[in-house]
CSV table of C-alpha atoms in Angstrom, one decimal:
chain,number,residue,atom,x,y,z
A,8,UNK,CA,12.4,16.4,-11.8
A,9,UNK,CA,10.0,13.5,-12.4
A,10,UNK,CA,11.4,12.9,-15.9
A,11,UNK,CA,15.0,12.8,-14.6
A,12,UNK,CA,14.2,10.1,-12.1
A,13,UNK,CA,15.7,6.7,-12.9
A,14,UNK,CA,12.9,4.3,-12.8
A,15,UNK,CA,15.0,1.4,-11.7
A,16,UNK,CA,15.7,3.4,-8.5
A,17,UNK,CA,12.0,3.2,-7.5
A,18,UNK,CA,10.3,0.4,-5.6
A,19,UNK,CA,6.6,0.4,-6.2
A,20,UNK,CA,4.4,-1.2,-3.5
A,21,UNK,CA,0.9,-1.8,-2.2
A,22,UNK,CA,-0.4,-3.4,0.9
A,23,UNK,CA,-3.6,-5.3,1.8
A,24,UNK,CA,-5.0,-5.1,5.3
A,25,UNK,CA,-7.7,-6.8,7.3
A,26,UNK,CA,-9.1,-6.5,10.8
A,27,UNK,CA,-7.0,-8.3,13.4
A,28,UNK,CA,-9.9,-10.6,14.2
A,29,UNK,CA,-12.6,-12.1,12.0
A,30,UNK,CA,-15.3,-10.4,14.1
A,31,UNK,CA,-15.8,-7.7,16.7
A,32,UNK,CA,-16.9,-10.4,19.2
A,33,UNK,CA,-13.4,-11.9,19.2
A,34,UNK,CA,-11.9,-8.7,20.6
A,35,UNK,CA,-11.7,-8.5,24.4
A,36,UNK,CA,-13.7,-5.9,26.3
A,37,UNK,CA,-10.8,-3.4,26.5
A,38,UNK,CA,-10.1,-3.5,22.7
A,39,UNK,CA,-13.8,-3.3,21.9
A,40,UNK,CA,-14.0,-0.1,24.0
A,41,UNK,CA,-10.8,1.3,22.4
A,42,UNK,CA,-12.1,0.6,19.0
A,43,UNK,CA,-15.3,2.4,19.8
A,44,UNK,CA,-13.3,5.4,21.0
A,45,UNK,CA,-11.0,5.4,18.0
A,46,UNK,CA,-13.8,5.3,15.4
A,47,UNK,CA,-16.3,7.5,17.2
A,48,UNK,CA,-15.8,10.4,14.8
A,49,UNK,CA,-16.1,8.3,11.7
A,50,UNK,CA,-19.1,6.4,12.9
A,51,UNK,CA,-21.0,9.3,14.4
A,52,UNK,CA,-24.4,8.0,15.4
A,53,UNK,CA,-25.0,5.9,12.3
A,54,UNK,CA,-23.1,2.7,13.3
A,55,UNK,CA,-22.2,0.9,16.4
A,56,UNK,CA,-18.6,-0.2,16.9
A,57,UNK,CA,-19.6,-3.7,16.0
A,58,UNK,CA,-21.4,-2.7,12.8
A,59,UNK,CA,-18.3,-0.6,11.9
A,60,UNK,CA,-15.8,-3.4,12.5
A,61,UNK,CA,-15.6,-4.4,8.8
A,62,UNK,CA,-13.5,-1.2,8.4
A,63,UNK,CA,-11.1,-2.0,11.2
A,64,UNK,CA,-8.3,-3.0,8.8
A,65,UNK,CA,-7.7,0.6,7.8
A,66,UNK,CA,-6.2,1.4,11.3
A,67,UNK,CA,-2.9,-0.1,12.1
A,68,UNK,CA,-3.9,-0.3,15.8
A,69,UNK,CA,-6.8,-2.6,15.0
A,70,UNK,CA,-5.7,-4.2,11.6
A,71,UNK,CA,-2.9,-6.2,10.2
A,72,UNK,CA,-1.1,-6.6,6.9
A,73,UNK,CA,-1.8,-9.8,5.0
A,74,UNK,CA,0.1,-9.0,1.8
A,75,UNK,CA,2.7,-6.6,0.6
A,76,UNK,CA,3.3,-6.6,-3.2
A,77,UNK,CA,6.3,-4.8,-4.8
A,78,UNK,CA,7.4,-4.1,-8.3
A,79,UNK,CA,10.5,-2.6,-9.8
A,80,UNK,CA,11.9,-1.9,-13.3
A,81,UNK,CA,14.9,-3.7,-14.6
A,82,UNK,CA,17.2,-1.6,-16.7
A,83,UNK,CA,17.9,-4.0,-19.6
A,84,UNK,CA,17.9,-3.9,-23.4
A,85,UNK,CA,14.2,-4.5,-23.2
A,86,UNK,CA,12.2,-2.8,-20.5
A,87,UNK,CA,10.9,-5.2,-17.8
A,88,UNK,CA,8.8,-4.7,-14.7
A,89,UNK,CA,9.2,-7.5,-12.0
A,90,UNK,CA,6.5,-8.1,-9.4
A,91,UNK,CA,6.4,-10.2,-6.3
A,92,UNK,CA,4.4,-10.6,-3.2
A,93,UNK,CA,5.1,-11.3,0.5
A,94,UNK,CA,2.5,-13.3,2.4
A,95,UNK,CA,2.4,-15.6,5.4
A,96,UNK,CA,2.2,-14.4,9.0
A,97,UNK,CA,2.4,-10.7,9.5
A,98,UNK,CA,5.8,-10.9,11.2
A,99,UNK,CA,7.2,-13.1,8.4
A,100,UNK,CA,6.0,-10.8,5.5
A,101,UNK,CA,7.2,-7.7,7.3
A,102,UNK,CA,10.6,-9.2,8.0
A,103,UNK,CA,10.9,-10.3,4.3
A,104,UNK,CA,9.9,-6.8,3.1
A,105,UNK,CA,12.4,-5.2,5.5
A,106,UNK,CA,15.2,-7.5,4.2
A,107,UNK,CA,14.4,-6.5,0.7
A,108,UNK,CA,14.7,-2.8,1.6
A,109,UNK,CA,17.9,-3.3,3.5
A,110,UNK,CA,19.6,-5.5,0.8
A,111,UNK,CA,18.4,-3.9,-2.4
A,112,UNK,CA,16.7,-0.5,-1.8
A,113,UNK,CA,18.7,1.2,0.9
A,114,UNK,CA,20.6,3.7,-1.3
A,115,UNK,CA,20.0,7.4,-0.7
A,116,UNK,CA,19.0,7.7,-4.4
A,117,UNK,CA,16.3,5.0,-4.1
A,118,UNK,CA,12.7,5.7,-3.4
A,119,UNK,CA,9.4,4.0,-2.4
A,120,UNK,CA,6.3,4.7,-4.4
A,121,UNK,CA,2.6,4.0,-3.7
A,122,UNK,CA,-0.8,5.6,-4.3
A,123,UNK,CA,-1.8,7.5,-1.2
A,124,UNK,CA,1.3,5.9,0.3
A,125,UNK,CA,2.2,8.8,2.5
A,126,UNK,CA,-1.1,8.8,4.2
A,127,UNK,CA,-1.6,5.0,4.3
A,128,UNK,CA,0.9,2.4,3.1
A,129,UNK,CA,4.2,3.8,4.5
A,130,UNK,CA,2.9,4.8,8.0
A,131,UNK,CA,0.9,1.6,8.3
A,132,UNK,CA,3.9,-0.6,7.5
A,133,UNK,CA,6.0,1.3,10.0
A,134,UNK,CA,3.4,1.1,12.8
A,135,UNK,CA,2.9,-2.6,12.3
A,136,UNK,CA,6.7,-3.2,12.3
A,137,UNK,CA,6.9,-1.4,15.7
A,138,UNK,CA,3.9,-3.3,17.1
A,139,UNK,CA,5.5,-6.6,16.0
A,140,UNK,CA,8.9,-5.6,17.5
A,141,UNK,CA,10.8,-5.2,14.3
A,142,UNK,CA,13.4,-2.6,13.6
A,143,UNK,CA,12.4,0.0,11.1
A,144,UNK,CA,14.5,0.0,7.8
A,145,UNK,CA,15.9,3.4,6.9
A,146,UNK,CA,13.4,4.0,4.2
A,147,UNK,CA,10.6,4.0,6.7
A,148,UNK,CA,12.3,5.7,9.6
A,149,UNK,CA,11.5,9.4,9.0
A,150,UNK,CA,12.5,10.7,12.5
A,151,UNK,CA,14.5,13.9,12.1
A,152,UNK,CA,14.2,14.0,8.3
A,153,UNK,CA,13.3,17.2,6.5
A,154,UNK,CA,10.4,17.0,4.0
A,155,UNK,CA,12.7,17.0,1.0
A,156,UNK,CA,14.8,14.2,2.6
A,157,UNK,CA,11.8,11.8,2.8
A,158,UNK,CA,12.5,9.0,0.2
A,159,UNK,CA,8.8,8.5,-0.7
A,160,UNK,CA,6.8,9.2,-3.9
A,161,UNK,CA,3.0,9.2,-3.9
A,162,UNK,CA,1.2,9.1,-7.2
A,163,UNK,CA,-1.9,10.7,-5.6
A,164,UNK,CA,0.2,13.6,-4.3
A,165,UNK,CA,1.8,14.0,-7.7
A,166,UNK,CA,-1.8,14.3,-9.2
A,167,UNK,CA,-2.8,17.0,-6.8
A,168,UNK,CA,-0.5,19.6,-8.4
A,169,UNK,CA,-0.6,21.7,-5.2
A,170,UNK,CA,-4.3,21.1,-4.4
A,171,UNK,CA,-4.1,20.0,-0.8
A,172,UNK,CA,-7.8,19.0,-0.5
A,173,UNK,CA,-7.9,16.8,-3.6
A,174,UNK,CA,-8.4,13.0,-3.3
A,175,UNK,CA,-8.4,10.7,-6.3
A,176,UNK,CA,-8.7,7.0,-6.0
A,177,UNK,CA,-6.4,4.6,-7.9
A,178,UNK,CA,-9.4,3.3,-9.8
A,179,UNK,CA,-10.4,6.8,-10.9
A,180,UNK,CA,-6.8,7.7,-11.9
A,181,UNK,CA,-6.4,4.7,-14.0
A,182,UNK,CA,-9.7,5.4,-15.7
A,183,UNK,CA,-9.0,9.0,-16.6
A,184,UNK,CA,-5.5,8.2,-17.7
A,185,UNK,CA,-6.5,5.3,-20.0
A,186,UNK,CA,-4.8,2.6,-17.9
A,187,UNK,CA,-6.3,-0.9,-17.5
A,188,UNK,CA,-8.2,-1.0,-14.2
A,189,UNK,CA,-6.7,-3.2,-11.5
A,190,UNK,CA,-10.2,-3.5,-9.9
A,191,UNK,CA,-11.4,-6.3,-12.2
A,192,UNK,CA,-11.9,-9.0,-9.6
A,193,UNK,CA,-12.3,-7.7,-6.0
A,194,UNK,CA,-11.9,-4.3,-4.3
A,195,UNK,CA,-10.5,-3.3,-0.9
A,196,UNK,CA,-13.9,-3.7,0.8
A,197,UNK,CA,-13.9,-7.4,-0.1
A,198,UNK,CA,-10.4,-8.3,1.1
A,199,UNK,CA,-11.6,-9.1,4.6
A,200,UNK,CA,-14.1,-11.7,3.4
A,201,UNK,CA,-11.7,-13.2,0.9
A,202,UNK,CA,-9.2,-13.6,3.8
A,203,UNK,CA,-11.4,-14.8,6.6
A,204,UNK,CA,-14.2,-16.6,4.8
A,205,UNK,CA,-12.5,-17.9,1.6
A,206,UNK,CA,-9.0,-18.2,3.0
A,207,UNK,CA,-7.7,-17.3,-0.4
A,208,UNK,CA,-4.5,-15.4,0.1
A,209,UNK,CA,-3.4,-16.0,-3.5
A,210,UNK,CA,-6.4,-14.1,-4.8
A,211,UNK,CA,-5.5,-11.2,-2.5
A,212,UNK,CA,-1.9,-11.3,-3.7
A,213,UNK,CA,-3.0,-11.1,-7.3
A,214,UNK,CA,-5.2,-8.2,-6.5
A,215,UNK,CA,-2.4,-6.4,-4.7
A,216,UNK,CA,0.0,-7.0,-7.5
A,217,UNK,CA,-2.4,-5.5,-10.0
A,218,UNK,CA,-2.5,-2.3,-7.9
A,219,UNK,CA,1.3,-2.2,-7.9
A,220,UNK,CA,1.4,-2.5,-11.7
A,221,UNK,CA,-1.3,0.3,-11.9
A,222,UNK,CA,0.9,2.6,-9.8
A,223,UNK,CA,3.9,2.0,-12.0
A,224,UNK,CA,1.7,2.7,-15.1
A,225,UNK,CA,0.5,6.0,-13.5
A,226,UNK,CA,4.0,7.1,-13.0
A,227,UNK,CA,4.9,6.3,-16.6
A,228,UNK,CA,1.8,8.3,-17.8
A,229,UNK,CA,2.8,11.3,-15.7
A,230,UNK,CA,6.2,11.1,-17.4
A,231,UNK,CA,4.5,10.9,-20.8
A,232,UNK,CA,6.1,7.5,-21.5
A,233,UNK,CA,4.6,4.4,-23.1
A,234,UNK,CA,2.7,2.1,-20.8
A,235,UNK,CA,3.9,-1.3,-19.9
A,236,UNK,CA,2.7,-4.1,-22.1
A,237,UNK,CA,1.8,-7.6,-20.7
A,238,UNK,CA,5.0,-9.2,-22.0
A,239,UNK,CA,7.0,-6.6,-20.1
A,240,UNK,CA,5.5,-7.6,-16.8
A,241,UNK,CA,7.1,-10.6,-15.0
A,242,UNK,CA,5.5,-12.0,-11.8
A,243,UNK,CA,7.7,-14.1,-9.5
């Protein structure tokens, strides 16, 4: 089935998230308590909620999206993969991403693809859209859909081959598959500081775009097709 998929019907994506505030102290007392309750299992007795706040960006209730990068194949004489990023306020970038889905990727045959997207990217975007009062586009509204009707591909899930307990990071997958690593500048743990301390959203966007390209390369590898070359990648 994977080899019969038309690549130009797939929108590849990745998101970058940070805590809603730069520091735990900036949360009000209620949110501090709720964050402590939410993270109690992960923290155990090793960290206080304040010490654990650098990880707040992984939860949609306490984080926010600062960048969504997307990529898609263009079916031309010569293969081309186009990449672009949405930044700005969270409401702005979510609305722009939603408009893209509605205008260009709303067909029943079209799919979204991300690495660990079913566990992270897709639900995170949906939750943040609801929190920000935005209507969910059809590709993210899964209510009432049967599993085979969900229009999502997940490269980590494809790599499981039925092993439900298996987790493989994007960095590890690119390594074992011989794909250039996207983690040649920063990694996810550094995005918070780049955003709040360096105020460098362009650096974050470049990092996010590299992840999108890596996801597309993984899908090509799983289809036993040649990888994209630098001249085939176009960044808007």
